[in-house]
Amino acid sequence: MSSLSSKQPRLKHLAKLRVKSTAAKTAGGPCSVALTNLLSCWASNGHDAPTCANFAQELKICMATRPTVKAGKSSINYHAARLKDKVSPPPYD
């Protein structure tokens, strides 16, 4: 048995201990389809085209009725920063 196997390996000193969010980012909100339709209409027909008025009205209604939901923020990075000194070894001498 070698002498290395009996020793615990030392971890590299960490300046910060952070966890990246694993939550999947949404590609858009509930009004993204209405916005895409309006932008496509403008690209095809021009900015002041009367054919795009219904898409603009649809987007205005969607934005007005959209609920504002604030997502809860994870506290994992707060606890990681608080416990960093217990997890990370002291710097090498």
XYZ file of C-alpha atoms in Angstrom:
93
model
C 0.000 0.000 0.000
C 1.454 3.341 -0.939
C 1.662 6.258 1.411
C -0.488 8.387 -0.886
C -3.556 6.200 -0.517
C -3.696 6.715 3.252
C -3.601 10.510 2.997
C -6.611 12.569 2.115
C -6.062 14.732 -0.955
C -5.975 18.470 -0.393
C -8.420 20.487 -2.366
C -7.390 23.542 -4.304
C -8.169 26.834 -2.519
C -11.407 28.352 -3.789
C -11.823 32.107 -3.975
C -15.609 31.747 -4.360
C -17.990 28.879 -3.970
C -20.961 29.347 -6.302
C -23.525 27.106 -7.915
C -24.928 27.893 -11.346
C -28.664 27.756 -11.768
C -29.915 24.508 -13.242
C -33.341 25.893 -14.054
C -33.973 25.882 -17.767
C -34.302 29.358 -19.171
C -37.518 29.850 -21.079
C -37.196 30.812 -24.711
C -39.780 33.529 -24.297
C -42.797 34.591 -22.376
C -46.469 34.101 -23.051
C -46.439 37.002 -25.521
C -43.460 35.831 -27.567
C -45.672 34.394 -30.319
C -47.579 37.660 -30.674
C -44.321 39.630 -30.801
C -42.862 37.266 -33.404
C -45.972 37.621 -35.551
C -45.797 41.420 -35.376
C -42.092 41.546 -36.218
C -42.580 39.137 -39.130
C -45.415 41.261 -40.472
C -43.289 44.395 -40.211
C -40.396 42.646 -41.982
C -42.669 41.546 -44.824
C -44.898 44.589 -45.254
C -43.057 47.545 -43.747
C -43.429 49.370 -40.459
C -46.583 51.358 -41.203
C -48.499 48.625 -43.034
C -52.214 48.519 -42.122
C -52.156 44.709 -42.354
C -50.022 44.591 -39.190
C -52.520 46.506 -37.049
C -54.275 43.359 -35.848
C -50.936 41.829 -34.770
C -50.058 45.033 -32.905
C -53.436 45.013 -31.147
C -52.996 41.333 -30.242
C -49.585 42.100 -28.704
C -50.982 45.061 -26.725
C -53.769 42.898 -25.290
C -51.342 40.127 -24.403
C -48.947 42.527 -22.654
C -51.800 44.188 -20.739
C -53.283 40.919 -19.474
C -49.984 39.188 -18.736
C -49.608 38.299 -15.051
C -46.453 39.518 -13.368
C -45.010 36.567 -11.500
C -41.785 36.961 -9.599
C -39.813 33.743 -9.424
C -38.432 32.753 -6.055
C -34.693 33.181 -5.763
C -32.595 30.258 -4.599
C -30.506 30.778 -1.476
C -27.872 28.157 -2.355
C -25.190 30.745 -3.195
C -25.797 32.562 0.100
C -25.253 29.359 2.035
C -22.261 28.385 -0.121
C -20.578 31.714 0.649
C -21.406 31.355 4.330
C -19.956 27.839 4.553
C -16.984 28.396 2.199
C -14.422 28.531 5.006
C -15.567 25.156 6.295
C -15.459 23.534 2.848
C -12.375 25.140 1.334
C -9.022 24.329 2.978
C -6.724 27.132 4.088
C -4.246 28.336 1.453
C -0.934 26.564 1.165
C 1.961 28.059 3.111
